């Protein structure tokens, strides 16, 4: 199959098979080779099918040619942009006509939040969609109006849909470096180097932005400079924002029908119809046109009126492709959900839409008309929610929507992080006053509470996804953090020296900071659908979970070893051999624990690989990383058993082992090669290098301690 191409801002990707059959694939990321720019004059022919389209001279012939391919949405929408105006900013008068941002009631927020939408391969609450969409554009889950009013992600999404003229003034586009603005020709004299801009602020540089993005998209993502990557990212964000703000264009549209025409007579003499009525009457409209076509009387007013109706419908309807809120009206799973644009295309392709879909279209029209009337808006939203939920319930796809809404509303990981920080504060103060056991005991309470919140959040995710706890890199961070904290608490329960308790608070805090940073950096749903090779709950719950526990043990052993080395450097506890021996035994025990899970997990992974790929071992980078962990931990245990290393050597080796774990966990993903390349994530190279640099310092300190001890043993004592 040829690579996908895009020749307008509409995020619809056209692909072509070897037989030149065309179709449109929705929800495909536009960062495949594409042509940016919303104006038809900027577009170039990019496919065989488009060339055929341009040769057509009769509008209905064009519709018959491409009605089954849905490419009409792209071509006509692009033409409409050129003929009727750019995908631009609403007039300043419109935006300023509202004294303040709209106020959505709690009932409206709850109803809208729990609407089901299919996105990124799964059905989720509209609230989840809004959270990650705003996070991607804004770098955080809230935004502010020009007046400083705080808007949640769901409020922002409602503003996009029902008050697009207002939301264009919200500073929601995060620009990390103002060099991007210089490149696209946007002034920023009163802004910071890293700041947020509104769509209206960036509109003057829109053409330049898409022109540059067209050039930089041809460069491999790994080879782009920071500025080039930011330009491509901003262009994507602008495109997605435009789709949202034009989603309900159809809800305000009405279409004129020529008086005394055959179509008017067929529709009961009406002279104007709404979008929903036109979709409902699609068969009637097609029959009227076919009758005129068969008569062969040449162009007449009736035919021209129907052609105009179809053209205007596609102009407004094609923009309603961002949100798939309509579940197919049939039982079972597996079918894609529909957008209003899909419903329109199906209707004019001879597939009569279910009455529920027509009703939802009319409710959208009612909702937009009642946007300034809270009572009417709420009544229509309740009806919309009940109808949409009924369709999803019939397919068994709504049951987990309320649960996911509760999960995100509960902020489990946020509160867990707060409690870990509080526990760390207590334990840090207790270091200054070691005789005060009250602070030690107080630190246990928030630590236990934070761990309960963390585990509860992981369990919620497992139930919502129907998956084991680890299936993505993001989930591995959460799971490893939980395992490290639990094992540390168990160690602390045994020796009660405060060392493992300190490690638990530090790793708990750092782990959740890392998880949050990863989520913000990616800006995408962390409950994504799995690639085919990972779509196995059995192997996810055995191999992946077991190997991840091995990772956690390697990280914990290295963390405890840090305590040993740093304590030696600053002279903590003096020459208390019992203290240092106790810390070294912790490191040794955790390494043994980690080796067990690493070996078992790697063997299970080989069995899975044999089942999926037909070979037990293929020297894949990820496989090599797992093997490196096993070999290094085996080397540590054998060296200790053989007397080659003692307590200090074991701790130094554990620190280096943590580096190997980090390489296997994150480093090999940066290679972007191998059968495990589905775990690739960009942008972590710097963080990984900082980690390695810190660990190198610890190793140098550890080696200096060893060297000092060796010198002291060899220097003769004189009297």
Short mmCIF file of C-alpha atoms in Angstrom, two decimals, residues 350-664:
data_model
loop_
_atom_site.label_atom_id
_atom_site.label_comp_id
_atom_site.label_asym_id
_atom_site.label_seq_id
_atom_site.Cartn_x
_atom_site.Cartn_y
_atom_site.Cartn_z
CA UNK A 350 -27.76 4.68 -0.26
CA UNK A 351 -27.42 3.46 3.35
CA UNK A 352 -30.36 4.74 5.35
CA UNK A 353 -29.07 5.91 8.75
CA UNK A 354 -30.79 4.58 11.88
CA UNK A 355 -33.46 6.88 13.29
CA UNK A 356 -31.34 7.31 16.42
CA UNK A 357 -28.55 8.90 14.39
CA UNK A 358 -30.96 11.33 12.72
CA UNK A 359 -32.35 12.18 16.14
CA UNK A 360 -28.85 12.83 17.49
CA UNK A 361 -28.12 15.16 14.56
CA UNK A 362 -31.28 17.12 15.29
CA UNK A 363 -30.38 17.29 18.98
CA UNK A 364 -27.00 18.75 18.04
CA UNK A 365 -28.89 21.44 16.15
CA UNK A 366 -31.13 22.06 19.15
CA UNK A 367 -28.14 22.20 21.49
CA UNK A 368 -26.37 24.82 19.40
CA UNK A 369 -29.54 26.85 19.12
CA UNK A 370 -30.01 26.71 22.90
CA UNK A 371 -26.40 27.43 23.84
CA UNK A 372 -27.40 30.67 25.60
CA UNK A 373 -30.40 29.11 27.34
CA UNK A 374 -29.20 26.87 30.16
CA UNK A 375 -32.55 25.19 30.79
CA UNK A 376 -33.23 24.28 27.16
CA UNK A 377 -29.62 23.26 26.64
CA UNK A 378 -29.75 20.91 29.63
CA UNK A 379 -33.01 19.30 28.47
CA UNK A 380 -31.60 18.62 25.01
CA UNK A 381 -28.32 17.35 26.44
CA UNK A 382 -30.19 14.91 28.68
CA UNK A 383 -32.03 13.58 25.63
CA UNK A 384 -28.79 13.39 23.64
CA UNK A 385 -27.05 11.55 26.50
CA UNK A 386 -29.86 9.02 26.88
CA UNK A 387 -30.03 8.31 23.14
CA UNK A 388 -26.27 8.02 22.69
CA UNK A 389 -25.94 5.88 25.81
CA UNK A 390 -28.72 3.59 24.60
CA UNK A 391 -26.83 2.92 21.37
CA UNK A 392 -23.61 2.20 23.26
CA UNK A 393 -25.39 0.03 25.85
CA UNK A 394 -26.91 -2.08 23.09
CA UNK A 395 -23.38 -2.97 22.01
CA UNK A 396 -22.11 -3.47 25.57
CA UNK A 397 -19.64 -0.60 25.18
CA UNK A 398 -20.85 1.82 27.84
CA UNK A 399 -20.41 -0.20 31.02
CA UNK A 400 -16.90 1.10 31.83
CA UNK A 401 -17.51 4.73 30.91
CA UNK A 402 -18.66 5.79 34.42
CA UNK A 403 -15.78 3.84 35.98
CA UNK A 404 -13.17 5.62 33.87
CA UNK A 405 -14.80 8.96 34.65
CA UNK A 406 -14.51 8.18 38.37
CA UNK A 407 -10.88 7.15 37.90
CA UNK A 408 -9.80 10.45 36.38
CA UNK A 409 -12.00 12.47 38.70
CA UNK A 410 -10.47 10.64 41.68
CA UNK A 411 -6.91 11.85 40.83
CA UNK A 412 -5.41 8.77 42.48
CA UNK A 413 -1.86 9.35 41.31
CA UNK A 414 -1.96 13.04 42.14
CA UNK A 415 -2.98 12.41 45.75
CA UNK A 416 -0.50 9.55 45.96
CA UNK A 417 2.28 11.94 44.93
CA UNK A 418 1.19 14.52 47.51
CA UNK A 419 1.25 11.90 50.27
CA UNK A 420 4.66 10.61 49.19
CA UNK A 421 6.04 14.15 49.31
CA UNK A 422 4.55 14.62 52.79
CA UNK A 423 6.09 11.35 53.94
CA UNK A 424 9.45 12.42 52.52
CA UNK A 425 9.27 15.70 54.46
CA UNK A 426 8.64 13.82 57.71
CA UNK A 427 11.45 11.36 57.08
CA UNK A 428 13.86 14.15 56.06
CA UNK A 429 13.17 16.02 59.30
CA UNK A 430 13.69 12.78 61.21
CA UNK A 431 17.21 12.58 59.73
CA UNK A 432 18.01 15.83 61.50
CA UNK A 433 16.57 14.54 64.76
CA UNK A 434 17.22 10.77 64.73
CA UNK A 435 16.27 10.41 68.39
CA UNK A 436 12.72 11.58 67.68
CA UNK A 437 10.79 8.42 66.76
CA UNK A 438 7.52 10.33 66.42
CA UNK A 439 8.53 11.76 63.05
CA UNK A 440 9.57 8.30 61.93
CA UNK A 441 6.13 6.94 62.80
CA UNK A 442 4.36 9.92 61.26
CA UNK A 443 6.15 9.31 57.95
CA UNK A 444 4.65 5.83 57.74
CA UNK A 445 1.05 7.08 57.65
CA UNK A 446 1.24 9.20 54.45
CA UNK A 447 3.54 6.60 52.88
CA UNK A 448 0.93 3.89 53.44
CA UNK A 449 -1.85 6.20 52.25
CA UNK A 450 0.05 7.16 49.11
CA UNK A 451 0.72 3.51 48.33
CA UNK A 452 -2.96 2.65 48.75
CA UNK A 453 -3.88 5.45 46.36
CA UNK A 454 -1.28 4.24 43.88
CA UNK A 455 -2.48 0.63 44.03
CA UNK A 456 -6.11 1.73 43.78
CA UNK A 457 -5.29 3.75 40.65
CA UNK A 458 -3.50 0.79 39.07
CA UNK A 459 -6.44 -1.50 39.88
CA UNK A 460 -8.88 1.00 38.36
CA UNK A 461 -6.84 1.06 35.17
CA UNK A 462 -6.77 -2.74 35.04
CA UNK A 463 -10.55 -2.94 35.38
CA UNK A 464 -11.22 -0.19 32.84
CA UNK A 465 -8.85 -1.67 30.26
CA UNK A 466 -9.50 -5.31 31.09
CA UNK A 467 -5.74 -5.79 31.12
CA UNK A 468 -2.98 -6.79 33.55
CA UNK A 469 -1.21 -3.89 35.31
CA UNK A 470 1.63 -3.48 32.78
CA UNK A 471 1.08 -3.14 29.04
CA UNK A 472 2.66 0.24 28.24
CA UNK A 473 5.77 2.17 29.28
CA UNK A 474 3.61 4.56 31.28
CA UNK A 475 2.06 1.70 33.23
CA UNK A 476 5.50 0.19 33.82
CA UNK A 477 6.51 3.38 35.66
CA UNK A 478 3.48 3.14 37.93
CA UNK A 479 3.92 -0.58 38.55
CA UNK A 480 7.65 -0.39 39.23
CA UNK A 481 7.07 2.48 41.64
CA UNK A 482 4.44 0.45 43.50
CA UNK A 483 6.66 -2.66 43.65
CA UNK A 484 9.68 -0.69 44.90
CA UNK A 485 7.62 1.00 47.63
CA UNK A 486 5.98 -2.25 48.77
CA UNK A 487 9.27 -4.18 48.88
CA UNK A 488 10.93 -1.27 50.72
CA UNK A 489 8.14 -1.23 53.29
CA UNK A 490 8.59 -4.97 53.78
CA UNK A 491 12.34 -4.53 54.30
CA UNK A 492 11.67 -1.71 56.75
CA UNK A 493 9.27 -3.93 58.66
CA UNK A 494 12.12 -6.42 59.14
CA UNK A 495 15.07 -4.20 60.13
CA UNK A 496 13.41 -0.90 61.19
CA UNK A 497 16.47 1.26 60.50
CA UNK A 498 14.65 3.89 58.43
CA UNK A 499 16.79 3.22 55.37
CA UNK A 500 14.23 1.33 53.33
CA UNK A 501 11.54 3.75 54.49
CA UNK A 502 13.58 6.66 53.14
CA UNK A 503 14.08 4.83 49.84
CA UNK A 504 10.33 4.19 49.60
CA UNK A 505 9.44 7.87 49.94
CA UNK A 506 12.14 8.96 47.47
CA UNK A 507 11.35 6.37 44.80
CA UNK A 508 7.61 6.87 45.29
CA UNK A 509 7.96 10.60 44.72
CA UNK A 510 10.37 10.31 41.78
CA UNK A 511 8.35 7.53 40.16
CA UNK A 512 5.11 9.49 40.13
CA UNK A 513 6.91 12.63 38.97
CA UNK A 514 8.30 10.57 36.08
CA UNK A 515 4.86 9.15 35.26
CA UNK A 516 3.35 12.62 35.21
CA UNK A 517 6.20 13.97 33.10
CA UNK A 518 5.81 11.13 30.62
CA UNK A 519 2.06 11.74 30.36
CA UNK A 520 2.54 15.46 29.76
CA UNK A 521 5.33 14.90 27.22
CA UNK A 522 3.35 12.39 25.19
CA UNK A 523 0.06 14.32 25.47
CA UNK A 524 -1.90 11.25 24.42
CA UNK A 525 -4.26 8.80 26.06
CA UNK A 526 -2.31 6.45 28.35
CA UNK A 527 -4.98 3.75 27.97
CA UNK A 528 -4.27 3.23 24.29
CA UNK A 529 -5.12 0.11 22.33
CA UNK A 530 -2.32 -2.42 22.22
CA UNK A 531 -0.40 -3.45 19.15
CA UNK A 532 -1.38 -6.88 17.89
CA UNK A 533 1.64 -8.71 19.31
CA UNK A 534 0.84 -7.46 22.84
CA UNK A 535 -2.85 -8.30 22.65
CA UNK A 536 -2.61 -11.25 25.02
CA UNK A 537 -3.69 -10.98 28.63
CA UNK A 538 -2.01 -14.27 29.51
CA UNK A 539 1.47 -13.22 28.41
CA UNK A 540 1.01 -9.68 29.67
CA UNK A 541 0.16 -11.02 33.11
CA UNK A 542 3.06 -13.48 33.13
CA UNK A 543 6.06 -12.39 31.07
CA UNK A 544 5.64 -8.61 31.14
CA UNK A 545 4.61 -8.40 34.79
CA UNK A 546 7.40 -10.74 35.91
CA UNK A 547 10.13 -8.95 33.96
CA UNK A 548 8.89 -5.60 35.28
CA UNK A 549 9.18 -6.86 38.86
CA UNK A 550 12.79 -7.76 37.98
CA UNK A 551 13.31 -4.18 36.77
CA UNK A 552 11.88 -2.87 40.04
CA UNK A 553 14.26 -5.02 42.08
CA UNK A 554 17.26 -3.81 40.06
CA UNK A 555 16.26 -0.18 40.62
CA UNK A 556 15.69 -0.77 44.36
CA UNK A 557 19.05 -2.52 44.82
CA UNK A 558 20.81 0.38 43.14
CA UNK A 559 18.91 2.91 45.27
CA UNK A 560 19.87 1.20 48.54
CA UNK A 561 23.46 0.98 47.30
CA UNK A 562 23.41 4.78 46.95
CA UNK A 563 22.73 5.03 50.67
CA UNK A 564 25.78 2.86 51.43
CA UNK A 565 28.14 4.85 49.19
CA UNK A 566 26.94 8.32 50.17
CA UNK A 567 26.99 7.37 53.85
CA UNK A 568 30.61 6.30 53.47
CA UNK A 569 31.47 9.56 51.71
CA UNK A 570 30.02 11.84 54.40
CA UNK A 571 31.08 9.59 57.25
CA UNK A 572 27.57 8.76 58.45
CA UNK A 573 27.58 6.39 61.43
CA UNK A 574 31.36 6.62 61.51
CA UNK A 575 32.85 3.16 61.21
CA UNK A 576 29.72 1.37 62.40
CA UNK A 577 30.37 -1.95 60.69
CA UNK A 578 27.00 -3.32 61.75
CA UNK A 579 25.14 -0.50 60.00
CA UNK A 580 27.03 -0.85 56.73
CA UNK A 581 26.81 -4.62 56.81
CA UNK A 582 23.05 -4.34 57.24
CA UNK A 583 22.73 -2.04 54.21
CA UNK A 584 24.89 -4.36 52.08
CA UNK A 585 22.73 -7.34 53.07
CA UNK A 586 19.67 -5.43 51.87
CA UNK A 587 21.33 -4.86 48.51
CA UNK A 588 22.34 -8.51 48.25
CA UNK A 589 18.86 -9.75 49.14
CA UNK A 590 17.12 -7.48 46.65
CA UNK A 591 19.52 -8.58 43.88
CA UNK A 592 18.65 -12.22 44.59
CA UNK A 593 14.96 -11.31 44.51
CA UNK A 594 15.38 -9.47 41.19
CA UNK A 595 17.42 -12.24 39.58
CA UNK A 596 14.66 -14.77 40.23
CA UNK A 597 12.01 -12.65 38.50
CA UNK A 598 14.33 -11.59 35.68
CA UNK A 599 15.22 -15.19 34.81
CA UNK A 600 11.64 -16.45 34.97
CA UNK A 601 10.34 -13.43 33.05
CA UNK A 602 12.94 -13.75 30.31
CA UNK A 603 12.20 -17.45 29.83
CA UNK A 604 8.48 -16.71 29.62
CA UNK A 605 9.28 -14.00 27.08
CA UNK A 606 11.15 -16.51 24.95
CA UNK A 607 8.17 -18.85 25.01
CA UNK A 608 5.91 -15.97 23.99
CA UNK A 609 8.33 -14.99 21.20
CA UNK A 610 8.33 -18.56 19.93
CA UNK A 611 4.54 -18.52 19.91
CA UNK A 612 4.27 -15.11 18.19
CA UNK A 613 7.34 -14.91 15.96
CA UNK A 614 8.37 -18.54 15.59
CA UNK A 615 11.69 -18.29 17.45
CA UNK A 616 12.63 -18.43 21.13
CA UNK A 617 15.51 -15.95 20.90
CA UNK A 618 16.49 -13.49 18.18
CA UNK A 619 19.04 -11.16 19.79
CA UNK A 620 16.53 -8.34 19.67
CA UNK A 621 17.73 -5.21 21.57
CA UNK A 622 15.05 -5.65 24.23
CA UNK A 623 15.93 -9.31 24.63
CA UNK A 624 19.60 -8.40 24.90
CA UNK A 625 18.76 -5.87 27.59
CA UNK A 626 16.98 -8.52 29.66
CA UNK A 627 19.91 -10.89 29.21
CA UNK A 628 22.36 -8.19 30.32
CA UNK A 629 20.43 -7.76 33.58
CA UNK A 630 20.55 -11.51 34.27
CA UNK A 631 24.24 -11.86 33.44
CA UNK A 632 25.23 -8.85 35.54
CA UNK A 633 23.24 -9.95 38.57
CA UNK A 634 24.68 -13.45 38.24
CA UNK A 635 28.16 -11.94 38.07
CA UNK A 636 27.50 -9.96 41.27
CA UNK A 637 26.35 -13.03 43.19
CA UNK A 638 29.23 -15.22 41.96
CA UNK A 639 31.81 -12.51 42.67
CA UNK A 640 30.47 -12.06 46.18
CA UNK A 641 30.34 -15.80 46.78
CA UNK A 642 33.89 -16.21 45.47
CA UNK A 643 35.19 -13.41 47.66
CA UNK A 644 36.15 -11.14 44.75
CA UNK A 645 33.93 -8.36 46.06
CA UNK A 646 32.64 -7.52 49.51
CA UNK A 647 30.05 -5.07 50.78
CA UNK A 648 31.39 -2.00 48.95
CA UNK A 649 31.98 -3.94 45.74
CA UNK A 650 28.44 -5.33 45.87
CA UNK A 651 27.01 -1.84 46.26
CA UNK A 652 29.12 -0.43 43.42
CA UNK A 653 28.01 -3.30 41.20
CA UNK A 654 24.36 -2.70 42.18
CA UNK A 655 24.63 0.94 41.10
CA UNK A 656 25.98 -0.15 37.73
CA UNK A 657 23.19 -2.74 37.60
CA UNK A 658 20.63 0.06 37.94
CA UNK A 659 22.20 1.65 34.84
CA UNK A 660 21.75 -1.63 32.96
CA UNK A 661 18.11 -1.79 34.06
CA UNK A 662 17.55 1.78 32.86
CA UNK A 663 19.10 0.87 29.51
CA UNK A 664 16.90 -2.21 29.12
#
